[in-house]
Coordinates of C-alpha atoms in Angstrom, one line a residue:
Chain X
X1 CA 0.0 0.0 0.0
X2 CA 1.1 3.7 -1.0
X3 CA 2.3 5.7 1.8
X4 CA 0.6 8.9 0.1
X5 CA -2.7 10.0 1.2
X6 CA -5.4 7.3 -0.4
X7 CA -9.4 8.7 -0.5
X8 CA -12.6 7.4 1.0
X9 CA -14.1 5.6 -2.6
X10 CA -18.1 6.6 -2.4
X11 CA -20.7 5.6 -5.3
X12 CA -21.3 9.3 -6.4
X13 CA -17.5 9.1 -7.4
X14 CA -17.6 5.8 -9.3
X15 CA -17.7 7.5 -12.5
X16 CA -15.4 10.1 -11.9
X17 CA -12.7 7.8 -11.1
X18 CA -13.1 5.6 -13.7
X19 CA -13.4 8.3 -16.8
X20 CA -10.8 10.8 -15.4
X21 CA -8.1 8.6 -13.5
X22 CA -7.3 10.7 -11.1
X23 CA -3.5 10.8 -9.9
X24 CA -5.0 8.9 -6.3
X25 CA -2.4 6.8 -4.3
X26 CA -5.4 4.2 -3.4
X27 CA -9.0 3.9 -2.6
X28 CA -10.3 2.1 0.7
X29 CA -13.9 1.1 0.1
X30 CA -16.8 0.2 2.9
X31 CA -16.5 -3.6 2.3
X32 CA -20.8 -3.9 3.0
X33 CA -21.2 -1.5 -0.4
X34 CA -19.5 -4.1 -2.0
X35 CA -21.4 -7.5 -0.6
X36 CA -24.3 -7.9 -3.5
X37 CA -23.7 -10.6 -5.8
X38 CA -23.4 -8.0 -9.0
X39 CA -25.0 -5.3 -10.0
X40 CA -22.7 -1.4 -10.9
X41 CA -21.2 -0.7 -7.3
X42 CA -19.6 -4.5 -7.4
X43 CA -18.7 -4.1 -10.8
X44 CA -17.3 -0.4 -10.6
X45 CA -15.2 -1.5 -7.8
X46 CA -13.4 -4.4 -9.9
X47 CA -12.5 -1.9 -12.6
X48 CA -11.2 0.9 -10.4
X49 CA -9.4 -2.0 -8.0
X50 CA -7.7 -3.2 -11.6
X51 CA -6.2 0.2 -11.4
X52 CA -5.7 1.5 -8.1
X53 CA -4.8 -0.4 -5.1
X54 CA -7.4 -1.0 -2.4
X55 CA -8.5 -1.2 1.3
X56 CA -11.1 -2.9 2.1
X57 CA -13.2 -1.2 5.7
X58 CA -15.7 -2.8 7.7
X59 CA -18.8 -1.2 9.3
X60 CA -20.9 -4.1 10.1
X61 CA -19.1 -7.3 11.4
X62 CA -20.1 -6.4 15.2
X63 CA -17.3 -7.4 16.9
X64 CA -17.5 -6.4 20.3
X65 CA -20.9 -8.1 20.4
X66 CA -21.4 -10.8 22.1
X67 CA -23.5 -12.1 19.5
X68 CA -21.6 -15.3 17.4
X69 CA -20.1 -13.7 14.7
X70 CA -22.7 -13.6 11.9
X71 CA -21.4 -16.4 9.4
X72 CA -23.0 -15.0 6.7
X73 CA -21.6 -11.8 7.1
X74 CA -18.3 -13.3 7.6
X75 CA -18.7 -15.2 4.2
X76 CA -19.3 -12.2 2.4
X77 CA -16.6 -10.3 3.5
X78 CA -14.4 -13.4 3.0
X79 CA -15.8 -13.3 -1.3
X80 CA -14.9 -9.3 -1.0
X81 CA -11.5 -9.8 -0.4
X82 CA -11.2 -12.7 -2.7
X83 CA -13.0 -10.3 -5.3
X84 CA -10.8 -7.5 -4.9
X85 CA -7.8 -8.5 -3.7
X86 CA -7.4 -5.7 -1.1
X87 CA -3.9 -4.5 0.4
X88 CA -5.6 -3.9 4.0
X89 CA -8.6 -5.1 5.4
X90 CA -10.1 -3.4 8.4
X91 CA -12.8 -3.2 11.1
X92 CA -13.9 -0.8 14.4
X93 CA -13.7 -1.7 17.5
X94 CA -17.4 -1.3 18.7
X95 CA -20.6 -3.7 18.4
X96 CA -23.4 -3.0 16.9
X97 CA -25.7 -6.3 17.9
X98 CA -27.1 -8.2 20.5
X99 CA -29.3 -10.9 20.4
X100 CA -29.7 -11.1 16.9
X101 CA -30.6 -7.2 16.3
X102 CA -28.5 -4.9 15.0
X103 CA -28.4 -1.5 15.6
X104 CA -25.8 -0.5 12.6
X105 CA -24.3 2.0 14.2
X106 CA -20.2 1.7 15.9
X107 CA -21.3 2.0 19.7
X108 CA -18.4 1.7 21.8
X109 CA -17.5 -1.3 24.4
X110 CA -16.7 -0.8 28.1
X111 CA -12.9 -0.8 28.5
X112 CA -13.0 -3.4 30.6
X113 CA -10.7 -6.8 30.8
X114 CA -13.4 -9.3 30.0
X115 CA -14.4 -7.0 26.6
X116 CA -10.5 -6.9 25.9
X117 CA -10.6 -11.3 26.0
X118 CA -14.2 -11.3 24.1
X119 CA -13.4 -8.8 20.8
X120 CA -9.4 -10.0 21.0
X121 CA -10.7 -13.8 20.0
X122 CA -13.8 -12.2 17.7
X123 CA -10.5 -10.9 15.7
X124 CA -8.4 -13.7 16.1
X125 CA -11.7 -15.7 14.6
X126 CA -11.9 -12.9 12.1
X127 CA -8.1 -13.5 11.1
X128 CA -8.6 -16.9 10.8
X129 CA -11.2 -16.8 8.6
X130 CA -10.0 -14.6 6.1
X131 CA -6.2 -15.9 6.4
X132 CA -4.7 -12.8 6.9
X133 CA -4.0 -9.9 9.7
X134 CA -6.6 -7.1 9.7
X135 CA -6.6 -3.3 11.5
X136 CA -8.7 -1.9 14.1
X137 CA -9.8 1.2 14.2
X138 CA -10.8 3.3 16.7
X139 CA -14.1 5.2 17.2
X140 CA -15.5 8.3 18.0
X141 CA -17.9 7.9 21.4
X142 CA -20.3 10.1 23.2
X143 CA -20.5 7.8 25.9
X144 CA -18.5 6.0 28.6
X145 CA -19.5 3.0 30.7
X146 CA -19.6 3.5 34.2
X147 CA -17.5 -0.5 34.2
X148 CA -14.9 0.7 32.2
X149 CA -11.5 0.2 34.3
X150 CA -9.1 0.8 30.9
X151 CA -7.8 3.7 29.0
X152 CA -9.1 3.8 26.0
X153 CA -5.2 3.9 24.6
X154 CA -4.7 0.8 26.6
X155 CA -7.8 -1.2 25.5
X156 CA -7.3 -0.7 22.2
X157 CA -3.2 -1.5 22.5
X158 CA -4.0 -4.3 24.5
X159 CA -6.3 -5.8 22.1
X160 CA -4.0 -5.9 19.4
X161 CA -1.4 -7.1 21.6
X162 CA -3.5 -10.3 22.1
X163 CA -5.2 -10.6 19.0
X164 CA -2.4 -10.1 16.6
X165 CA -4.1 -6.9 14.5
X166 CA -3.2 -4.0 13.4
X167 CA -4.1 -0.5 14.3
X168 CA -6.0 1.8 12.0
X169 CA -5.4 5.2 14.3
X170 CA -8.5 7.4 13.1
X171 CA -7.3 10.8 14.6
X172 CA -10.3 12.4 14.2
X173 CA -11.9 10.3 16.1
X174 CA -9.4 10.4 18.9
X175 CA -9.7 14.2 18.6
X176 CA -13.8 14.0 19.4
X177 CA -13.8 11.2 21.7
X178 CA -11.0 13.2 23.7
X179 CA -12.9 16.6 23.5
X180 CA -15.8 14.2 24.7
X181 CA -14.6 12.5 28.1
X182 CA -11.9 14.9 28.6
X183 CA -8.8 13.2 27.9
X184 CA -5.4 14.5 26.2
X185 CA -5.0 13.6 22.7
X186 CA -1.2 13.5 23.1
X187 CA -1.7 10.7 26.1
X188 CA -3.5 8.6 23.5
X189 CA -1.0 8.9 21.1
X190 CA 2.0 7.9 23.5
X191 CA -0.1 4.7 25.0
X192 CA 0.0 3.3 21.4
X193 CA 2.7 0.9 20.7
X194 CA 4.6 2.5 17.6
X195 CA 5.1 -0.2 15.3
X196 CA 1.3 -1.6 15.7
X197 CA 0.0 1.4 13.8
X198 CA -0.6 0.7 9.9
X199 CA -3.2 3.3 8.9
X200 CA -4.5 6.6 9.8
X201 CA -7.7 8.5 8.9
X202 CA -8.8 12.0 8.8
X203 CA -12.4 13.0 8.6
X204 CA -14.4 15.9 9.8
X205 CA -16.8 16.5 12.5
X206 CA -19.7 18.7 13.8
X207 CA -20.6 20.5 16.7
X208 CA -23.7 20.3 19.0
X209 CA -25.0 21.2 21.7
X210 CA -26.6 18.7 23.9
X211 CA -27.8 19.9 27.2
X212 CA -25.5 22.7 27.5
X213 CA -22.2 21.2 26.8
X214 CA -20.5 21.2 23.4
X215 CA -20.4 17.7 21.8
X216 CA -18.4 16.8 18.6
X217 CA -20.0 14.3 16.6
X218 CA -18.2 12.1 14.2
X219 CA -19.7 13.0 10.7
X220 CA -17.2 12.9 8.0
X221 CA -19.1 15.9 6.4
X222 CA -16.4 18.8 6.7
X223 CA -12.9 19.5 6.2
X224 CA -10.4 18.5 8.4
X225 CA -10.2 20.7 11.0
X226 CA -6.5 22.6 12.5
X227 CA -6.3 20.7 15.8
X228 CA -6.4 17.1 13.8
X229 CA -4.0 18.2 11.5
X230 CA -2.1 19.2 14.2
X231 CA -2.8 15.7 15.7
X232 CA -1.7 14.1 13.0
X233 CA 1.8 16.0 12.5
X234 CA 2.1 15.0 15.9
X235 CA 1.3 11.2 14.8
X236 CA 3.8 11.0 12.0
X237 CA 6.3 12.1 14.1
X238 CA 5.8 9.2 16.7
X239 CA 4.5 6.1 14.0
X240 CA 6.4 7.2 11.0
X241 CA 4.6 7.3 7.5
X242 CA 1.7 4.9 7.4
X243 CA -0.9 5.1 4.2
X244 CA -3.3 7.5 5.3
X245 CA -7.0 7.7 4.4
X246 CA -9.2 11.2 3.7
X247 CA -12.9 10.2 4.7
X248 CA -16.0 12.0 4.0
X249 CA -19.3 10.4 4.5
X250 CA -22.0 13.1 4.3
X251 CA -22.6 16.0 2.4
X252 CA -20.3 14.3 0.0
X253 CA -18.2 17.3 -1.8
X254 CA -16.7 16.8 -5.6
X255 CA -14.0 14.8 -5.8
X256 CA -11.4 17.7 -6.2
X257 CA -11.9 18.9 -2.6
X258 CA -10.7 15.4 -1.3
X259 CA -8.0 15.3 -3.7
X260 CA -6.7 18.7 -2.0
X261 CA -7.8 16.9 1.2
X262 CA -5.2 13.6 0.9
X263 CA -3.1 17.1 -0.9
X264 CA -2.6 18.5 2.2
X265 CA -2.0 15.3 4.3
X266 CA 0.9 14.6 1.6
X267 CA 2.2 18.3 1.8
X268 CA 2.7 17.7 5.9
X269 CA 4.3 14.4 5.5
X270 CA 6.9 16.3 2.6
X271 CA 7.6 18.4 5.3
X272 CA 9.0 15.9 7.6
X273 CA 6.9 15.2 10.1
X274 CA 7.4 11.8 9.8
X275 CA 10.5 10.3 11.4
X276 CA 10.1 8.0 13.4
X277 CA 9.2 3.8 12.6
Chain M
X1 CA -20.9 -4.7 37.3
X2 CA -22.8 -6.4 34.5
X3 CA -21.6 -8.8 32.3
X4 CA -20.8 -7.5 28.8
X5 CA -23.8 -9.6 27.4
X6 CA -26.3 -7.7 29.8
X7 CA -24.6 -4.4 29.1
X8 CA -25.2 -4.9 25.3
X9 CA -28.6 -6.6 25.8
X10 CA -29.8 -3.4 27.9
X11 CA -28.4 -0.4 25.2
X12 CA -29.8 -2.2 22.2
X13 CA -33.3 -2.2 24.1
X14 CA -32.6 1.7 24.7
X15 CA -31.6 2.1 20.9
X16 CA -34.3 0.4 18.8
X17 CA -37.3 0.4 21.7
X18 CA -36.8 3.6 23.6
X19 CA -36.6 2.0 26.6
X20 CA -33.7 3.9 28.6
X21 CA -34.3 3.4 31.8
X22 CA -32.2 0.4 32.4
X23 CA -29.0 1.5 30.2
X24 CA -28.8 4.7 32.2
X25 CA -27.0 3.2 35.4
X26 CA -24.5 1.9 32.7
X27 CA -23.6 5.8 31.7
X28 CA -20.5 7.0 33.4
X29 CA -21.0 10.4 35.0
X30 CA -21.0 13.5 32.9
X31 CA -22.7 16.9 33.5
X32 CA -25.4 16.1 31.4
X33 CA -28.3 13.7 31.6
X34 CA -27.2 10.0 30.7
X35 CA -30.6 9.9 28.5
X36 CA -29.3 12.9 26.0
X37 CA -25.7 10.7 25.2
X38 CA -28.0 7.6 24.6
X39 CA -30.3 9.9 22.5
X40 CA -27.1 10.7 19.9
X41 CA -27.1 7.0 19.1
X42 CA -30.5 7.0 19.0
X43 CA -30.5 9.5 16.1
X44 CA -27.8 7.9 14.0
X45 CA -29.5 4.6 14.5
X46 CA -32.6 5.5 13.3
X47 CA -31.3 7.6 10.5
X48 CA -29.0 5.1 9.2
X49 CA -32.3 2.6 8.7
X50 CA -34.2 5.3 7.4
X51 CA -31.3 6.1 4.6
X52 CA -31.6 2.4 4.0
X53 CA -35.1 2.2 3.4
X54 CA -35.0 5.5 1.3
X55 CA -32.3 4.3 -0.7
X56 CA -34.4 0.7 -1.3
X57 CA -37.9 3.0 -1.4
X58 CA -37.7 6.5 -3.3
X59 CA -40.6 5.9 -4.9
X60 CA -42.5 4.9 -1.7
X61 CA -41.4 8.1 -0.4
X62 CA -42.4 10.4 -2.9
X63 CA -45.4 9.2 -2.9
X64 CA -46.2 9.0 0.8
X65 CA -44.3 12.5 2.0
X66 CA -40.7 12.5 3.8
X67 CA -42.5 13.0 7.1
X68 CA -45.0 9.8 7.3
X69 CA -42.2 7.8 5.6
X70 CA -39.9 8.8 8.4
X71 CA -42.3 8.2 11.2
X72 CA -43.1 4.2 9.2
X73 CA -39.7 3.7 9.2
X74 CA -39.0 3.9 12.5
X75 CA -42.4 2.3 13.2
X76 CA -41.1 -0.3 10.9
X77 CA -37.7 -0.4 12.5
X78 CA -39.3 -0.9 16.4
X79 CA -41.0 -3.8 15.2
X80 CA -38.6 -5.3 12.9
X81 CA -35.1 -4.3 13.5
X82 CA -32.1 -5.3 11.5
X83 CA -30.9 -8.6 11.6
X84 CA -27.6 -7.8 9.8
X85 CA -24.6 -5.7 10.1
X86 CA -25.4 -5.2 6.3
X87 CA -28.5 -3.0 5.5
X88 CA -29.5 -4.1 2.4
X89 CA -31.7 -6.1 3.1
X90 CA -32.9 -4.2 5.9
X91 CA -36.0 -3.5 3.6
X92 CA -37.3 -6.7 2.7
X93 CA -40.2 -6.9 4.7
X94 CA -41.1 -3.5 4.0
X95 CA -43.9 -4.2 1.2
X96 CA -45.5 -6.9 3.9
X97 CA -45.2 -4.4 6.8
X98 CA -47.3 -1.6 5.0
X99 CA -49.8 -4.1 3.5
X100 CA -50.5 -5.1 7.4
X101 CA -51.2 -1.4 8.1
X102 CA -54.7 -2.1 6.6
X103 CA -54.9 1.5 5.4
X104 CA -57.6 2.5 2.5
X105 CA -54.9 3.9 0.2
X106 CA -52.0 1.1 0.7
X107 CA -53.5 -1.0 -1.9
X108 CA -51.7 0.2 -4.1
X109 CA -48.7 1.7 -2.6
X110 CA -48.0 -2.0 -0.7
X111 CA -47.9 -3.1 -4.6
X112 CA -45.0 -0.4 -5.7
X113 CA -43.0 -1.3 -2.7
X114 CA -43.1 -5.0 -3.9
X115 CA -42.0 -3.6 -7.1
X116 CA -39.6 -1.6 -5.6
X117 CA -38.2 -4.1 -3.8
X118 CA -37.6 -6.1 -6.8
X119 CA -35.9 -3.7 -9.0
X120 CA -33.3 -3.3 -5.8
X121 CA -32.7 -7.5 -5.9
X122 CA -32.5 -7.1 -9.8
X123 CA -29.9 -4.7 -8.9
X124 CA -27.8 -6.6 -6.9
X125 CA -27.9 -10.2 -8.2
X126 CA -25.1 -11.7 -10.0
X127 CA -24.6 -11.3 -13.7
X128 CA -24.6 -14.2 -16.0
X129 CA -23.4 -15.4 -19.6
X130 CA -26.2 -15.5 -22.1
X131 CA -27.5 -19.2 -23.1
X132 CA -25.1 -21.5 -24.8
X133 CA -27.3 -22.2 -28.5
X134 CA -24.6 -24.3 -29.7
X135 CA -24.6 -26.3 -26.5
X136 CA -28.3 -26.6 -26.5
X137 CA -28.3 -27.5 -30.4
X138 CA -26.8 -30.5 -29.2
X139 CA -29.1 -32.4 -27.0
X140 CA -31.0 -35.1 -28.3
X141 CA -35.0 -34.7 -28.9
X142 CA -35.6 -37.6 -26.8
X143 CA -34.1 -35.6 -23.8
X144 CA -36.7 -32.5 -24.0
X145 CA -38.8 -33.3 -21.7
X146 CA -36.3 -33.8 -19.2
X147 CA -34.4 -30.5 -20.2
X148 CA -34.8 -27.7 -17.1
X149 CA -33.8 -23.9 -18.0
X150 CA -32.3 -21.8 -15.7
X151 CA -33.6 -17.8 -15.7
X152 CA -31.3 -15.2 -15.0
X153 CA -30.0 -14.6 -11.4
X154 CA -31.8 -10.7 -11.6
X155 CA -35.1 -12.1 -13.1
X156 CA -38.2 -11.7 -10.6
X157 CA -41.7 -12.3 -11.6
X158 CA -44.5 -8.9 -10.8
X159 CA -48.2 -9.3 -10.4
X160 CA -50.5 -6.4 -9.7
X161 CA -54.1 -5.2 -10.5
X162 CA -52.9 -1.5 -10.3
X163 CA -50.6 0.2 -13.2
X164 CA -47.3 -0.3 -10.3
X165 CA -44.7 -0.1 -13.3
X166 CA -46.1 3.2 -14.4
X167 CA -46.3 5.2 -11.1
X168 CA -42.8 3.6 -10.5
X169 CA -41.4 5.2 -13.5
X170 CA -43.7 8.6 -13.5
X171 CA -42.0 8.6 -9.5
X172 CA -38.3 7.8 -9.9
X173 CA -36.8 10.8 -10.7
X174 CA -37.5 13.0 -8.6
X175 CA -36.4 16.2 -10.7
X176 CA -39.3 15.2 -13.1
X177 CA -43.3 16.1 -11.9
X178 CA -45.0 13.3 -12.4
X179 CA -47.8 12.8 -14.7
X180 CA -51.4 11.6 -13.2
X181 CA -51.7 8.0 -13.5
X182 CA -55.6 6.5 -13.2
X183 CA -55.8 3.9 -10.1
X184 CA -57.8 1.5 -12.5
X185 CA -56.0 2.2 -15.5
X186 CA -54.6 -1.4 -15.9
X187 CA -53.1 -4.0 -14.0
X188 CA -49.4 -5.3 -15.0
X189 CA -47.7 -8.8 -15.0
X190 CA -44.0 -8.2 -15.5
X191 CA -40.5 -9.6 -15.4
X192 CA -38.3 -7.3 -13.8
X193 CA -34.3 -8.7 -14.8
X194 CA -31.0 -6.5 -15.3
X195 CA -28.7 -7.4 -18.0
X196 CA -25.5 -5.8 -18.2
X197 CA -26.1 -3.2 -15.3
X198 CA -29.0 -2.5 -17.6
X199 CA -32.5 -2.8 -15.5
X200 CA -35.5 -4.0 -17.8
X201 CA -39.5 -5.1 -17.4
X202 CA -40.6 -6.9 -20.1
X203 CA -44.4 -7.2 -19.9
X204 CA -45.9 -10.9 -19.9
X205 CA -49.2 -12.2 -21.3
X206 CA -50.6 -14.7 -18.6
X207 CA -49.1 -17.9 -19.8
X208 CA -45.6 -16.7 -20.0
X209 CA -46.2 -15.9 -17.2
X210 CA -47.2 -19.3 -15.7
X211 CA -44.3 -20.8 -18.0
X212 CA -42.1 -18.0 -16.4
X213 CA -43.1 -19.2 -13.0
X214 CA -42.9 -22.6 -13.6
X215 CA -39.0 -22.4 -14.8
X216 CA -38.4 -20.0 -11.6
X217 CA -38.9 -23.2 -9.6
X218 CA -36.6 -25.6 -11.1
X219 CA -39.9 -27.5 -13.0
X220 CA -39.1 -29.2 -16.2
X221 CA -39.5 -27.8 -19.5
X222 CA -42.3 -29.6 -20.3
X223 CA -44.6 -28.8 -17.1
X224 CA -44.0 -25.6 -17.5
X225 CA -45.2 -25.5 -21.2
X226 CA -48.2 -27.4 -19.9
X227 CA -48.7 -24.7 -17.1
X228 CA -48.4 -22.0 -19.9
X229 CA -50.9 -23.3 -22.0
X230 CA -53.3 -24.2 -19.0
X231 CA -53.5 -20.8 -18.1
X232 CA -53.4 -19.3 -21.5
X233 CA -55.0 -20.8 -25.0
X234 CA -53.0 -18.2 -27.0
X235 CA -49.8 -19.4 -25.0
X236 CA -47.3 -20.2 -27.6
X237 CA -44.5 -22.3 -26.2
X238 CA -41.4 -21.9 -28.6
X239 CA -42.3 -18.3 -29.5
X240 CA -42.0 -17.7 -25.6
X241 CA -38.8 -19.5 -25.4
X242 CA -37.2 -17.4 -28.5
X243 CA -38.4 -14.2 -26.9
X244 CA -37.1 -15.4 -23.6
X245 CA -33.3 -16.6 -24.8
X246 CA -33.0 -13.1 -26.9
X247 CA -33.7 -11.4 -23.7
X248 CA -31.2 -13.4 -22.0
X249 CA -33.9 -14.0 -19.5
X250 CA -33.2 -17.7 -19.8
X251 CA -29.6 -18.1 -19.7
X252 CA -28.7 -22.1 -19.0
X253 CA -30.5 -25.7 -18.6
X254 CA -29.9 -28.9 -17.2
X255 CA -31.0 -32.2 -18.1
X256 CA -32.7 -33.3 -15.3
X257 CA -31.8 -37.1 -14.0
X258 CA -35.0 -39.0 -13.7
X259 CA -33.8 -40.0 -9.9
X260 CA -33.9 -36.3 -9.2
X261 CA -37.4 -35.9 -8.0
X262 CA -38.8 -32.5 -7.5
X263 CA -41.9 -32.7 -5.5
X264 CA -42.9 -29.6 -6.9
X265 CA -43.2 -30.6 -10.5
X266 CA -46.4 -32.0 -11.8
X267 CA -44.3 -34.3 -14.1
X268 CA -46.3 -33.9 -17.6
X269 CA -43.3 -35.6 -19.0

């Protein structure tokens, strides 16, 4: 996988990408857009994937719950990476279901040790299914459990440690859960062992106001703001240069303004932010 | 402290039924209420089913209003909630859900959603090869009765007493005001099949479709010519299956072995 800034792939670019060939390092592509049998989003991700190179990122496999894993679910994903062939394959660390109903949203787990066993031998399963090591990605939150006795940081380092994954560092969403439960960003960022880190994203988020108190939601409709960027300087200087990812999931602009998006994200990295790794 | 199970078990109930009360003990301390964090989920839940239904159901939603579609959705939603990390399919009991709301006007509407419905799973279904003529040329005439064609993987069958096809496409673009279409101007009986990412209704006379409906579940050649022609004098079996091969509606066969009994079939052969 490229080390220059790749872009979110969404179906209102299809076309775009494949008539004007953009100069895009690589796409990463929800792997659920992508689970149909056929039809124009399966078949416009084969032709751009023939072209670019790929992650593959996973909303839906649940696995924090402690549902069984759906084996359907984990059949399809296992036919989209034999499909397209991605470089990375990734998932969030959240659930979304219990006793058979899904929510389909990435709610976050209690940071506790018996969640840090349960979703570290969901991934192992995971792994094992699909042959190959995948990333986990944090999430944004807007809740914490009361039974939490973990860091975040140290949850999500831990998991990995026992699992085997990868980390997919979304610094956007370290920036709102932090502005959220009142953590530093930077104590994060040092309680994440350096060579674990494989990916980062950057996405945008918005602001509301919920009884009072100024709460960033995790959106992926704006621009990146200063203080990730600043993050993420801050990030390439302690993991070194990792393929990173421009997302944007609502109020999806043109394709240029992500291109000088993953621009900008290439621009910092030129300037030497990233040293270490 | 709760197991992880119960923890899970208890915010889902507060997500999909509204039922906070017992999540809110689970909800560290904060300086707001516990309910207003819970409510933020809340809102992404049931706008991320609702985008899923919309994107399955534009037409339904033209014609029904933004507002009472978002208010059945999440109606829909309470009462049947996903049952996979995928929403696709979150929609598929959709047509059946607003058929059981019984109301005066839903005739109709219950019969657009089925369409609806099928033009997403003609959508989405896996392509396939046109038939093999040569390799049918070759099959001996004493195997024709046992021979069993395969339809395309996008090809569903459509029955309604109301014009559904035509207030489907007055409806789907929704830059475009649509024309007025009479209630009781016309029932339709369609295939609904995509070929080449290309999405296409081709409009059946009663015995194809019988014959259609026959091939759809796995019966021989031969019973469903006899269904066709039951249901239809003017049926004309090899017309049919010419029309139906050039549309690359019928796309393969088998010979069937006479061991392989399909309780189904009437067996005419």
């Amino acid at each position: 996988m490229p080390v220059s800034a790749g872009i979110g792939l969404r179906a209102q670019h299809h076309l775009h990408v494949l008539s004007a060939s953009p100069q895009t390092a690589w796409f990463e592509a929800h792997s659920e857009n992508y689970f149909a049998d056929g039809g124009s989003h399966v078949e416009c991700l084969s032709r751009i994937r023939a072209r670019y190179p790929l992650s593959l990122h996973g909303v839906g496999l649940s696995l924090g719950s402690t549902d069984p894993l759906n084996p359907q679910h984990l059949a399809n994903l296992r036919r989209a990476v034999a499909r397209f062939e991605p470089a990375l394959v990734s998932e969030h660390l959240s659930w979304s279901s219990a006793g058979g109903r899904f929510a389909n949203d990435l709610l976050p787990l209690p940071y506790t040790e018996e969640a840090l066993r349960h979703v570290s031998s969901r991934i192992a399963q995971v792994q094992d299914a699909l042959g190959r090591q995948i990333l986990l990605e944090n999430v944004s939150s807007y809740l914490q459990f009361q039974s939490s006795t973990l860091p975040e940081w140290e949850f999500v380092a831990g998991v990995a440690a026992e699992s085997g994954c990868g980390i997919l560092l979304d610094l956007n969403n370290i920036y709102v859960a932090a502005h959220n439960h009142g953590f530093a960003c930077h104590d994060y960022l040092q309680g994440i062992p350096q060579h674990l880190v494989q990916e980062f994203h950057l996405g945008g988020f918005s602001r509301i106001d919920l009884d009072g108190q100024e709460l960033l939601i995790d959106t992926h409709g704006t621009p990146v703001c200063e203080a990730v960027w600043d993050l993420y300087a801050a990030a390439l200087r302690r993991f070194g240069d990792v393929p990173t990812l421009i997302e944007w999931d609502t109020d999806i602009p043109a394709f240029e303004v992500l291109e000088a998006e993953a621009g900008k994200a290439d621009a910092l990295k030129a300037a030497g932010h990233a040293v270490a790794a | 402290m709760p197991s992880l199970r119960e923890l899970q078990t208890r915010v889902l109930d507060a997500l999909l039924a509204a039922s906070p009360e017992n999540a809110i003990p689970l909800i560290a301390g904060f300086s707001g209420p516990a309910a207003s964090r819970l409510g933020v989920y809340r809102n992404n839940v049931q706008s991320n089913f609702e985008e899923a239904l919309r994107s399955s159901f534009p037409v339904i939603r033209r014609l029904v209003g933004a507002d009472y579609f978002r208010q059945t959705a999440r109606e829909f939603q309470r009462l049947h909630p996903s049952r996979s990390g995928d929403l696709l399919h979150a929609g598929a009991g959709f047509p059946d859900y607003l058929a059981g709301l019984h109301h005066d006007d839903f005739t109709y509407l219950t019969d657009v959603a089925r369409l609806e419905w099928l033009v997403q799973e003609a959508l989405l279904s896996a392509e396939h090869a046109p038939l093999d003529l040569q390799k049918l040329a070759r099959i001996a005439p004493a195997e024709y009765d046992a021979l069993c064609f395969e339809l395309h993987p996008t090809l569903r069958l459509f029955e309604s007493r109301y014009p559904a096809l035509r207030i489907w496409e007055a409806n789907v673009d929704s830059d475009v005001e649509p024309e007025t279409i009479h209630l009781h101007s016309g029932g339709d009986r369609l295939a609904v099949a995509r070929c080449r990412l290309q999405l296409q209704f081709h409009p059946l006379s009663a015995g194809e479709h019988c014959f259609l409906n026959s091939l759809s579940r796995g019966e021989s050649f031969a019973t469903a010519v006899a269904l066709g022609e039951d249901s239809d004098p003017r049926f004309d079996a090899s017309a049919a299956l010419q029309r139906f091969v050039a549309a690359e509606a019928v796309v393969d066969f088998r010979i069937r072995d006479l061991q392989d009994h399909n309780p189904q079939d009437n067996g005419t052969s």
